Amino acid sequence: MTQKRVWRSFVTKSLLFLSVVGFSSAAIGKEGMWLPPKLKNQEKDMKELGLQIAIDGIYNTNGTGLNNAIVLFGKGCTGEVISPKGLVLTNHHCGYGSAQALSTTEKDYFANGYWAKNLQEELPCKGLMVTFIRKIENVTARILDGVADELNDSQRDSIIKTRIAAVEKEIATNTGMDANIKPFFKGNEFWVAISETYKDIRFVGFPPNGIGAFGGDVENWMWPRHTGDFSIFRVYAGADNKPAEYSPANKPYEAAKYFPINISGYKVGDFTMVYGFPGTTNEYISSFALRHVYNIADPIAIEARTRKLDVWTKYMGGSRDVFLKYTSKRATVANGWKKWQGEVIGLKLNNATGKKEIYEKSFQKWADADKTLPFADTLLPAMKALAGSADNTIYEDQYIKEAALGIELIQQGAFVDKIVGCARAGISGAAFTDTLMKLVAAQEGFYKNFDEATDKDVFKSLMALYFTKCSSTLPEYYVSIYRSNNQDINVLADMVYQSTMLTSITKLKEWASYLTPADTVKIQRDHVYLLYDALMKARKERLLPALNAYNTRMRYLERLYMKAQMVQRKDKELYPDANLTLRLTYGQIKGLDPDGPAKYSFQTTLGEAIALDDPNSDIFKVPARLKELYTKKDYGRWGVNGVMPLAFTASNHTSGGNSGSPVLNARGELIGTNFDRAYEGTMSDYYFDPNRCRNISVDIRYTLFIIDKFGGAGWLIDEMNIVTR
Ligand code: ARG
Ligand code: GLU
């Protein structure tokens, strides 16, 4: 199955589908990412769809709510607690960074997987943290009391900032936990999350890439899907079961709340919920701002990343060392790259702007008639005029970010900036050397995963793109070198990469050890820095004033527009955009079949993964042991009549950050782990279409099968609470 074939077929089918069905078919998905304390308002709807447990079992503040079994995992994933001893299940791609930090060419966990055989073999993950949300409260009144809606944002921000700090401090003192206040509804409401962050997290189970990343970027963001995208960690706590820094003396966290695991399966139409931390959505965006997304921002990012990924793929294919250095970075870069392609197609196919325009007309009609808010009728015309004025600025800035700063070596200019900053701040003598050595040491991580030859080719491709597409920010001296050499970028690339000291940590360390503040002149003459600096200065002088003014003004108008929509639609419960806070979304098990007969309707199986096996492909190569289990149909109690379920789709409204989220049945039992959305529906961050937006999850039975039969880690399963219907 090639990527191209699937995409082409999707586009033609979707067009056909659109022309036949139009937009009239009944909604079977449920838009909305709800705040747990306000779920009561959804109760009737959820019960009608099939929910069988009490709403306050999902969230409450006395320690018995399901919220206590969910964690924000790392910087932007979700995980769920699945045993009383703090075992946490999340995605493979969420554990990827930890696996990389622990892997070496000798101990290659991507190739071989990892299964701890006992607690002693659970490996500490430096820097990894998980956060439990104990309580969520509306603090809008305390933050916004007396602050007029129309106050300009800079004054408003400074008042709000002071109040947030004071209220967070007070709540943290009163509860003995962390308090974090965030804006909701574009700053029209404020809620606090009272939380506990555990810092000793250990690596327990990780399938090899042949399972956990099966299908790689080709299957990413697609249905049907065959990825066993899960990994297992454990939370460790101090003797009092509270968060503690890593120590060998720490004990597995005793979880009062963890998910029972239901292995009886599900069928189309069954109620499902996804409970986790969606990161960013913009559902109330105007048609004007939405145009920027699919006409400017997305296409430029896709163009630049296509070039970068082409180079990376070539070098990674040629060396296992480069592969290990770039695999995690590549997954991140490719992930956005592909999602935005789906997003652009989805927004266009759905005529999302057209629909926003229809909505905007009705809003304007209401605003013209209703005078509750004096500003409401002025908002859309103002946003329209403003958006139209920003096209060029957004265009050039996106090229800077994705093309020029997409080159790793150029990004290192920011590090030199810090050194120069120290010298300017007047730090000298031993203190200077000391600061410098620390700054350099902090670069170890970057250089561990940097390959000069690879990056030099990225430079050739991306710098040339930036030079060709942009005009107002170009670094004159370097562009002139490029132009005077017949636009041969090789000359410039050689000049920069051969002279710079920023390509290796060894060079940097040596230099830092004898440097005095006056010597910073040398690094300030480094071509990488000069290029970076010229670019950033031009951006600051010629782009940022307009861009910042635009953003500030747009943010102001969008806040008021949100407020007005909340007034206009006061009979309908609106949900706030995602902001990496705990949310619940609900829907149903539901198929999506872009590419053929209904055999892929809502579920895939191991047999289908085996059929894709390609020993010559890095991403479609099925591990021998898995093939053996398949041939013997050795599925233990996890299979169903000789079939091993693998992944499934449902109509839950999810987003990035929901990776690793528990997928629950009507009784709040775990049936899967969310890990993706289908290509057709990635536009749901701006526009949710129940007919084509689908979340994708690993079937929990596949996860247990892999742990048990493939990983031989049955001791983990003994900790869990496995239930049947
Ligand atoms: N698309 C999923 C998400 O947004 C999975 C990403 C990891 N997989 C990959 N092939 N890059 O995070
Ligand atoms: N894979 C995504 C993540 O890392 C979740 C999928 C989505 O964006 O819906 O959060």
XYZ file of C-alpha atoms and ligand atoms in Angstrom:
747
model
C 0.000 0.000 0.000
C 1.694 3.177 -1.019
C 0.972 6.498 0.512
C 0.202 8.054 -2.842
C -2.364 5.487 -3.746
C -4.254 5.866 -0.516
C -4.299 9.625 -0.720
C -5.425 9.796 -4.278
C -8.154 7.332 -3.674
C -9.258 9.230 -0.591
C -9.548 12.489 -2.488
C -11.588 11.080 -5.343
C -13.841 9.131 -3.023
C -14.403 12.109 -0.821
C -15.346 14.266 -3.753
C -17.794 11.629 -4.883
C -19.165 11.265 -1.408
C -19.681 14.992 -1.149
C -21.507 15.315 -4.401
C -23.847 12.457 -3.585
C -24.508 12.949 0.102
C -24.003 16.668 0.457
C -24.141 17.759 4.069
C -27.491 16.491 5.103
C -26.693 13.134 6.660
C -27.463 12.739 10.329
C -24.774 13.540 12.854
C -23.321 10.509 14.543
C -20.347 12.170 16.148
C -20.378 14.524 19.042
C -18.545 17.777 18.833
C -17.150 19.086 22.089
C -14.313 18.795 24.585
C -16.031 19.288 27.894
C -14.729 20.597 31.164
C -15.142 17.825 33.750
C -16.831 19.993 36.432
C -19.501 21.011 33.919
C -20.335 17.527 32.662
C -23.665 17.591 34.441
C -24.932 19.708 31.536
C -24.131 16.876 29.128
C -25.587 14.150 31.299
C -28.899 13.798 29.497
C -27.216 13.574 26.106
C -24.578 11.147 27.328
C -27.177 8.898 28.955
C -29.214 8.884 25.761
C -26.150 7.777 23.867
C -25.565 4.995 26.363
C -23.541 6.184 29.362
C -24.231 3.862 32.284
C -22.313 5.400 35.164
C -23.047 8.441 37.286
C -21.617 11.706 36.027
C -19.882 12.410 39.291
C -18.014 9.132 39.002
C -16.261 10.640 36.006
C -15.097 13.691 37.867
C -15.302 14.639 41.506
C -13.037 16.105 44.105
C -13.169 13.481 46.834
C -10.532 11.252 45.272
C -12.912 8.699 43.741
C -13.386 10.330 40.338
C -11.886 8.827 37.191
C -9.895 12.052 36.846
C -7.521 10.572 39.431
C -6.611 7.763 37.045
C -5.455 10.086 34.257
C -2.188 11.950 33.856
C -0.777 14.626 31.668
C 2.171 12.612 30.392
C 5.377 14.533 29.684
C 4.927 17.801 27.855
C 1.894 17.038 25.769
C 0.473 13.533 25.959
C -2.031 11.739 28.151
C -1.624 8.527 30.121
C -3.938 6.345 32.194
C -3.288 4.437 35.392
C -4.052 0.741 34.920
C -2.939 -0.870 38.154
C -3.022 -0.121 41.886
C 0.774 0.050 41.719
C 0.989 3.069 39.459
C 1.386 1.407 36.076
C 0.668 3.967 33.358
C -0.333 3.220 29.789
C 0.345 5.747 27.049
C 1.300 5.746 23.364
C 4.495 4.377 21.900
C 5.067 7.751 20.264
C 4.668 9.431 23.656
C 7.348 7.170 25.139
C 9.560 7.605 22.086
C 11.738 10.363 23.517
C 12.373 8.355 26.700
C 13.191 5.256 24.679
C 15.628 7.271 22.631
C 17.360 8.690 25.694
C 17.811 5.144 27.033
C 18.799 3.559 23.712
C 22.275 3.033 22.293
C 23.381 1.127 19.215
C 24.021 -1.833 21.555
C 20.768 -1.448 23.483
C 18.451 -0.439 20.697
C 14.929 -0.412 22.135
C 13.432 0.672 18.821
C 14.733 -2.472 17.149
C 14.282 -4.865 20.059
C 11.661 -3.413 22.373
C 12.018 -3.437 26.135
C 10.179 -5.449 28.780
C 11.179 -5.112 32.418
C 10.991 -8.494 34.135
C 10.591 -7.031 37.606
C 10.583 -3.704 39.438
C 14.395 -3.624 39.507
C 14.494 -3.583 35.741
C 12.255 -0.547 35.430
C 14.495 2.233 34.097
C 14.390 5.824 35.413
C 13.527 8.408 32.758
C 15.389 11.602 33.468
C 13.196 14.666 33.110
C 9.942 12.789 32.531
C 7.007 13.885 34.690
C 3.321 13.102 34.976
C 0.608 15.304 36.455
C -2.629 14.246 38.156
C -5.542 16.706 38.196
C -7.215 16.546 41.596
C -9.616 19.452 41.295
C -10.782 22.013 38.731
C -12.512 25.259 39.724
C -13.934 28.288 38.024
C -12.054 31.361 39.243
C -13.326 33.787 36.610
C -14.920 36.108 39.155
C -11.660 36.521 41.053
C -9.600 37.171 37.937
C -11.973 39.375 35.963
C -13.816 41.285 38.686
C -14.161 44.900 37.554
C -12.127 44.372 34.368
C -14.088 45.875 31.484
C -14.450 43.778 28.346
C -13.245 46.555 26.127
C -10.130 47.365 28.108
C -7.140 47.061 25.786
C -5.238 43.836 26.070
C -1.943 45.122 27.390
C -3.595 46.790 30.396
C -5.931 43.875 30.834
C -3.070 41.362 30.660
C -1.070 43.026 33.361
C -4.024 43.182 35.760
C -4.870 39.555 35.049
C -1.295 38.373 35.418
C -0.979 39.834 38.901
C -4.280 38.377 39.987
C -3.494 34.937 38.586
C -0.214 34.828 40.462
C -1.911 35.811 43.721
C -4.791 33.342 43.380
C -2.484 30.499 42.337
C -0.292 31.155 45.337
C -3.215 31.217 47.712
C -4.704 27.985 46.367
C -1.341 26.231 46.374
C -0.798 27.217 50.003
C -4.280 26.112 51.037
C -4.188 22.778 49.255
C -0.521 21.834 49.467
C -0.676 21.078 45.739
C 0.189 22.934 42.549
C -2.286 25.447 41.173
C -2.331 26.457 37.549
C -4.802 28.996 36.172
C -5.456 29.183 32.456
C -7.713 31.297 30.261
C -10.702 29.591 28.631
C -13.054 30.876 25.931
C -10.284 33.165 24.671
C -9.838 34.850 28.020
C -13.507 35.269 28.922
C -13.236 32.651 31.675
C -10.469 31.418 33.961
C -10.235 28.022 35.605
C -7.691 26.611 38.010
C -6.342 23.052 37.879
C -5.140 21.820 41.246
C -2.632 19.113 40.586
C 0.214 16.893 41.722
C 3.265 16.269 39.537
C 5.286 13.081 39.986
C 8.905 13.230 38.897
C 10.194 9.698 39.242
C 8.784 7.877 36.223
C 10.248 4.607 34.962
C 10.344 2.842 31.642
C 8.617 -0.546 31.866
C 7.382 -1.858 28.539
C 8.055 -0.737 24.990
C 7.258 -2.762 21.859
C 9.794 -2.598 19.026
C 9.030 -0.167 16.210
C 7.827 -3.126 14.107
C 4.767 -3.070 16.373
C 4.653 0.301 18.135
C 5.413 2.395 15.054
C 4.242 -0.119 12.452
C 3.277 1.638 9.227
C 5.316 4.689 10.289
C 4.571 7.903 8.503
C 2.751 6.084 5.715
C -0.056 4.934 7.984
C 0.196 7.930 10.310
C -3.032 10.015 10.364
C -4.813 7.317 8.388
C -7.486 4.758 8.704
C -7.244 1.762 8.299
C -4.383 1.521 10.722
C -2.240 -1.265 12.164
C 0.001 0.394 14.753
C 0.363 -1.034 18.270
C 1.008 2.500 19.453
C 1.420 1.919 23.210
C 4.097 1.881 25.878
C 4.105 1.311 29.617
C 5.631 3.349 32.425
C 5.360 3.349 36.194
C 4.953 6.268 38.580
C 7.178 6.161 41.654
C 6.537 8.106 44.854
C 8.201 8.882 48.141
C 7.430 6.932 51.324
C 4.328 9.116 51.847
C 3.053 8.299 48.322
C 3.626 11.957 47.382
C 5.793 13.287 44.537
C 9.528 12.931 45.133
C 12.688 13.473 43.111
C 14.188 10.274 41.689
C 15.617 7.982 44.329
C 16.304 4.244 44.320
C 14.371 4.220 47.610
C 11.156 5.475 45.983
C 8.223 3.061 45.784
C 5.602 2.406 43.136
C 2.834 4.978 43.486
C -0.212 3.499 45.218
C -3.143 4.448 43.032
C -6.494 4.782 44.759
C -8.072 5.014 41.330
C -7.144 3.047 38.209
C -9.069 1.780 35.211
C -10.609 -1.670 35.058
C -9.871 -3.161 31.653
C -12.741 -4.630 29.692
C -11.778 -7.308 27.184
C -15.240 -8.149 25.889
C -14.951 -5.758 22.963
C -17.465 -3.363 21.451
C -19.655 -2.968 18.401
C -20.665 -0.155 16.082
C -22.817 2.390 17.862
C -21.469 1.630 21.342
C -20.939 4.645 23.565
C -17.317 5.749 24.036
C -15.563 8.503 25.930
C -12.042 9.829 25.626
C -10.666 11.508 28.727
C -7.424 13.443 28.404
C -5.525 16.593 27.545
C -6.272 17.976 24.063
C -3.682 20.660 23.301
C -4.892 23.372 20.948
C -8.005 23.911 18.888
C -9.544 26.990 17.336
C -13.175 26.107 16.713
C -14.585 29.629 16.920
C -12.147 31.062 14.399
C -13.498 33.494 11.800
C -13.583 32.611 8.117
C -10.985 35.343 7.555
C -8.418 33.900 9.912
C -9.185 30.394 8.705
C -8.089 31.399 5.211
C -4.649 32.200 6.577
C -4.409 28.660 7.870
C -5.089 26.791 4.679
C -3.878 29.340 2.135
C -0.657 30.451 3.802
C 0.509 28.811 7.004
C -0.204 25.173 6.175
C 1.059 25.143 2.562
C 4.359 26.841 3.458
C 4.990 24.486 6.360
C 4.228 21.522 4.126
C 6.551 22.778 1.387
C 9.500 23.374 3.726
C 9.051 20.149 5.630
C 8.795 18.079 2.475
C 12.300 19.254 1.628
C 13.693 18.644 5.073
C 12.132 15.199 5.341
C 13.481 14.202 1.935
C 17.011 14.921 3.111
C 16.573 13.297 6.524
C 15.043 10.170 5.036
C 17.965 9.794 2.642
C 20.610 10.064 5.351
C 18.707 7.968 7.882
C 18.403 5.195 5.339
C 22.169 5.218 4.870
C 23.265 4.941 8.493
C 21.874 3.433 11.691
C 23.704 6.142 13.624
C 21.913 8.926 11.764
C 18.691 6.941 12.071
C 18.968 6.868 15.853
C 19.867 10.542 15.979
C 16.989 11.684 13.822
C 14.191 9.197 14.325
C 12.451 11.085 17.119
C 12.892 14.480 15.435
C 11.729 13.057 12.164
C 8.541 11.694 13.698
C 7.735 15.122 15.138
C 8.429 17.038 11.933
C 6.591 14.512 9.771
C 3.628 14.423 12.080
C 2.706 18.077 11.566
C 3.636 17.855 7.891
C 1.114 15.146 7.218
C -1.594 16.430 9.495
C -1.627 19.799 7.742
C -1.995 18.112 4.390
C -5.112 16.372 5.680
C -6.259 19.603 7.233
C -6.013 21.614 4.006
C -7.890 18.952 2.062
C -10.499 18.541 4.786
C -11.146 22.252 5.152
C -11.573 22.631 1.414
C -13.680 19.524 0.857
C -15.939 20.537 3.682
C -16.117 24.101 2.460
C -15.373 25.084 6.025
C -14.931 28.758 5.149
C -18.266 28.766 3.343
C -19.934 27.350 6.414
C -18.219 29.821 8.705
C -19.446 32.585 6.393
C -23.016 31.386 6.690
C -22.676 31.338 10.423
C -21.087 34.800 10.386
C -24.046 36.186 8.463
C -26.446 34.935 11.103
C -24.192 36.292 13.832
C -24.102 39.703 12.159
C -27.871 39.736 11.873
C -28.177 38.999 15.550
C -25.525 41.585 16.453
C -27.231 44.287 14.402
C -30.531 43.690 16.177
C -29.431 42.789 19.686
C -27.786 45.536 21.675
C -26.761 43.601 24.790
C -23.122 44.125 23.876
C -22.432 47.517 22.324
C -19.439 46.238 20.355
C -20.903 43.049 18.879
C -21.924 44.448 15.488
C -18.489 45.955 14.804
C -16.454 42.794 15.292
C -16.719 40.872 12.041
C -16.123 43.848 9.749
C -13.113 44.796 11.855
C -11.711 41.265 11.746
C -12.205 41.068 8.026
C -10.309 44.282 7.326
C -7.557 43.331 9.740
C -7.047 39.818 8.379
C -6.778 41.110 4.814
C -3.927 43.406 5.788
C -1.733 40.659 7.233
C -1.292 38.178 4.385
C 2.252 39.157 3.410
C 3.524 39.375 6.946
C 2.168 35.955 7.829
C 3.606 34.552 4.612
C 7.150 35.764 5.155
C 7.188 34.919 8.829
C 6.093 31.383 8.121
C 8.987 30.971 5.660
C 11.412 32.238 8.283
C 10.115 29.802 10.857
C 9.760 26.734 8.671
C 12.544 27.244 6.123
C 15.355 29.416 7.533
C 14.922 28.362 11.150
C 14.076 24.853 10.021
C 17.840 24.376 9.613
C 19.236 23.016 12.851
C 22.567 24.792 12.653
C 20.876 28.141 12.143
C 18.796 27.513 15.254
C 22.086 27.339 17.150
C 22.350 31.082 16.608
C 19.997 31.405 19.561
C 22.583 29.709 21.743
C 25.309 32.114 20.613
C 22.929 34.929 21.470
C 23.011 33.771 25.070
C 26.816 33.868 25.132
C 26.887 37.307 23.617
C 24.250 38.328 26.147
C 26.535 37.237 29.021
C 29.427 39.244 27.685
C 27.231 42.287 27.249
C 25.881 41.890 30.768
C 29.416 42.500 31.996
C 30.032 39.034 33.436
C 33.772 38.398 33.397
C 36.637 36.299 34.713
C 35.956 32.926 36.312
C 32.224 33.624 36.474
C 32.210 34.125 32.733
C 34.065 30.889 31.972
C 31.815 29.072 34.386
C 28.587 30.387 32.826
C 29.930 29.627 29.421
C 30.900 26.053 30.249
C 27.379 25.545 31.587
C 25.797 26.991 28.477
C 27.943 24.754 26.316
C 27.233 21.704 28.467
C 23.515 22.328 28.032
C 24.078 21.792 24.306
C 25.130 18.137 24.758
C 21.616 16.944 23.994
C 21.492 18.900 20.758
C 24.830 17.576 19.503
C 24.097 14.002 20.534
C 21.377 14.067 17.896
C 23.054 16.243 15.264
C 24.655 15.075 12.045
C 26.611 17.705 10.151
C 26.389 16.209 6.652
C 22.652 15.727 6.976
C 22.080 19.243 8.199
C 24.275 20.738 5.524
C 22.039 19.248 2.866
C 19.003 20.562 4.699
C 20.667 23.979 4.619
C 21.121 23.767 0.870
C 17.513 22.930 0.322
C 15.847 25.206 2.843
C 18.064 28.283 2.639
C 17.627 28.304 -1.125
C 13.870 28.080 -0.639
C 13.859 30.965 1.795
C 16.058 33.114 -0.475
C 13.722 32.469 -3.376
C 10.425 33.054 -1.623
C 11.125 35.995 0.630
C 12.156 39.580 0.128
C 11.958 41.885 3.110
C 14.012 39.954 5.660
C 16.829 38.485 3.554
C 20.376 38.757 4.993
C 21.916 40.842 2.213
C 25.518 39.743 2.403
C 24.668 36.042 2.255
C 22.068 36.425 -0.440
C 24.634 38.269 -2.532
C 27.024 35.334 -2.242
C 24.252 33.031 -3.372
C 23.264 35.250 -6.282
C 26.765 36.049 -7.453
C 27.476 32.318 -7.679
C 24.712 31.664 -10.157
C 22.344 30.749 -7.354
C 24.512 27.759 -6.535
C 23.797 27.232 -2.843
C 26.757 24.833 -2.501
C 29.194 27.716 -2.344
C 27.429 29.320 0.574
C 26.858 26.012 2.337
C 30.589 25.169 2.124
C 31.537 28.567 3.384
C 29.233 28.344 6.399
C 29.708 24.708 7.399
C 33.470 24.656 6.893
C 34.191 27.752 8.933
C 31.777 27.512 11.819
C 32.648 26.177 15.259
C 29.007 25.375 15.908
C 28.978 21.975 14.260
C 30.465 20.067 17.178
C 30.399 20.101 20.947
C 34.135 19.312 21.036
C 35.010 22.484 19.167
C 32.723 24.474 21.380
C 34.044 23.053 24.613
C 37.629 23.656 23.694
C 36.855 27.197 22.759
C 34.769 27.854 25.864
C 37.537 26.662 28.167
C 39.916 29.510 27.343
C 37.526 32.213 26.329
C 37.383 35.713 27.760
C 34.471 38.122 27.235
C 36.519 39.975 24.619
C 36.874 36.716 22.684
C 33.143 36.587 22.094
C 34.002 38.719 19.090
C 35.232 35.527 17.517
C 31.947 33.708 17.848
C 30.128 36.834 16.803
C 32.019 36.572 13.526
C 30.957 32.993 13.019
C 28.981 32.751 9.780
C 26.199 30.784 11.407
C 25.731 33.495 13.955
C 26.030 36.329 11.444
C 23.445 34.733 9.246
C 21.113 34.042 12.145
C 21.594 37.484 13.589
C 20.965 39.281 10.293
C 17.814 37.279 9.836
C 16.498 37.883 13.307
C 17.280 41.585 13.158
C 15.506 41.975 9.846
C 12.566 40.037 11.205
C 12.481 42.221 14.281
C 12.667 45.470 12.360
C 10.656 44.742 9.265
C 8.188 42.036 10.212
C 7.494 41.874 13.897
C 6.016 45.347 14.422
C 3.291 44.577 11.904
C 2.893 40.999 13.034
C 2.657 41.841 16.717
C 0.213 44.642 16.069
C -1.870 42.252 14.028
C -1.809 39.514 16.647
C -2.632 41.825 19.513
C -5.515 43.404 17.684
C -6.818 40.057 16.413
C -6.622 38.529 19.867
C -8.638 41.435 21.235
C -11.311 41.122 18.555
C -11.449 37.347 18.902
C -11.955 37.609 22.652
C -14.882 39.965 22.162
C -16.244 37.822 19.329
C -16.125 34.791 21.626
C -17.888 36.745 24.346
C -20.562 37.854 21.909
C -21.077 34.287 20.673
C -21.533 33.153 24.255
C -24.268 35.752 24.645
C -25.840 35.028 21.290
C -25.877 31.280 21.870
C -26.659 31.357 25.561
C -29.236 28.593 25.240
C -26.591 26.230 23.919
C -23.750 25.009 26.080
C -20.515 25.953 24.312
C -17.254 24.165 25.048
C -13.966 26.034 25.379
C -11.171 25.490 22.863
C -8.570 22.943 23.886
C -5.724 24.350 25.985
C -3.973 21.278 27.365
C -6.382 20.982 30.265
C -8.342 17.880 31.214
C -11.395 17.338 29.008
C -13.916 14.669 28.265
C -15.310 14.020 24.822
C -17.911 11.390 23.996
C -19.175 9.679 20.886
C -19.685 6.244 19.421
C -17.783 3.401 17.875
C -18.054 4.226 14.214
C -16.279 3.227 11.044
C -14.853 5.214 8.212
C -14.027 3.522 4.997
C -12.186 5.738 2.572
C -10.475 3.004 0.686
C -12.703 0.119 -0.122
C -15.441 -2.205 0.973
C -16.664 -2.169 4.520
C -14.203 -4.765 5.760
C -12.290 -1.954 7.435
C -15.423 -0.387 8.768
C -14.409 0.261 12.359
C -11.777 -2.269 13.311
C -8.520 -3.707 12.026
C -6.911 -7.000 12.959
C -3.462 -8.517 13.341
C -4.116 -10.575 10.218
C -4.349 -7.367 8.211
C -1.066 -6.133 9.655
C 0.595 -9.426 8.740
C -0.724 -9.057 5.196
C 1.166 -5.761 4.952
C 4.437 -7.360 6.057
C 7.355 -6.288 3.899
C 10.771 -7.518 5.061
C 12.447 -4.896 2.852
C 10.611 -1.984 4.368
C 11.768 -0.245 7.493
C 8.243 0.472 8.594
C 6.231 -2.488 7.340
C 8.504 -5.211 8.617
C 6.629 -7.423 11.081
C 8.829 -8.887 13.854
C 9.433 -12.634 13.436
C 8.073 -13.446 16.883
C 4.792 -11.707 16.079
C 4.456 -13.674 12.854
C 5.035 -16.850 14.775
C 2.288 -16.006 17.289
C 0.017 -15.181 14.393
C 0.719 -18.438 12.586
C -0.005 -20.426 15.737
C -3.000 -18.229 16.550
C -1.441 -18.081 19.989
C -3.573 -15.211 21.287
C -4.336 -16.467 24.782
C -7.492 -14.938 26.196
C -7.036 -11.760 24.181
C -8.193 -13.021 20.774
C -11.771 -13.473 19.615
C -12.553 -16.712 17.757
C -9.086 -16.911 16.287
C -8.927 -13.220 15.369
C -6.753 -10.660 17.093
C -8.388 -7.181 17.071
C -5.815 -4.420 16.631
C -7.226 -0.876 16.298
C -10.608 0.801 16.042
C -12.243 4.120 15.224
C -14.903 6.156 16.940
C -16.451 9.570 16.570
C -14.875 11.278 19.558
C -13.721 14.869 19.162
C -10.024 14.663 19.994
C -6.869 16.601 19.227
C -3.100 16.522 19.610
C -2.442 15.888 23.311
C -5.152 13.237 23.403
C -2.429 10.807 22.440
C -2.398 8.078 25.032
C -5.834 9.006 26.373
C -8.022 6.265 27.815
C -10.902 5.244 25.576
C -13.721 4.144 27.861
C -16.946 2.243 27.429
C -20.323 3.164 28.898
C -19.241 1.827 32.288
C -16.018 3.790 32.387
C -13.882 0.708 31.686
C -10.833 0.864 29.459
C -11.287 -0.545 25.955
C -8.441 1.197 24.153
C -5.774 3.881 24.024
C -6.331 6.838 21.722
C -3.458 7.653 19.391
C -4.563 9.424 16.248
C -7.242 10.835 13.984
C -8.154 9.890 10.434
C -6.778 12.061 7.624
C -10.279 13.041 6.475
C -10.942 14.688 9.797
C -7.756 16.402 10.986
C -9.477 19.699 10.233
C -11.532 19.074 13.367
C -9.231 21.483 15.197
C -11.091 24.208 13.276
C -14.207 22.552 12.093
C -15.750 19.331 13.359
C -17.697 17.307 10.838
C -19.340 14.310 12.509
C -19.461 12.446 9.206
C -15.751 12.293 8.747
C -13.953 13.095 11.987
C -12.714 9.914 13.635
C -10.323 9.206 16.464
C -8.176 6.089 16.218
C -7.284 3.841 19.144
C -5.278 0.706 19.878
C -7.572 -2.051 21.045
C -6.718 -2.855 24.660
C -6.767 -6.577 23.819
C -3.949 -6.053 21.341
C -1.978 -4.146 23.966
C -2.447 -6.971 26.491
C -1.615 -9.608 23.887
C 1.655 -7.869 23.031
C 2.602 -7.422 26.697
C 1.705 -10.990 27.528
C 2.578 -13.139 24.518
C 5.118 -11.018 22.660
C 6.840 -9.293 25.582
C 6.478 -12.188 28.022
C 5.640 -9.630 30.707
C 2.604 -11.375 32.176
C 3.643 -10.158 35.625
C 2.362 -6.715 34.605
C -1.019 -8.132 33.644
C -1.301 -9.800 37.050
C -1.409 -6.306 38.551
C -4.366 -5.236 36.429
C -8.083 -5.611 36.926
C -9.345 -7.414 33.831
C -13.106 -7.590 33.476
C -15.534 -9.064 30.971
C -19.024 -7.903 30.236
N -0.408 11.293 14.383
C -0.258 10.894 15.753
C -0.152 12.142 16.632
O -0.448 13.185 16.217
C 0.874 9.941 15.911
C 2.232 10.504 15.709
C 3.354 9.530 15.869
N 3.538 8.669 14.717
C 4.281 8.977 13.630
N 4.359 8.130 12.643
N 4.940 10.106 13.522
O 0.590 12.324 17.511
N -1.286 11.612 17.864
C -1.812 12.791 18.507
C -1.025 13.225 19.734
O 0.151 13.045 19.840
C -3.221 12.577 18.843
C -3.961 12.497 17.632
C -4.705 13.748 17.309
O -4.114 14.814 17.090
O -5.904 13.596 17.290
O -1.547 13.836 20.618
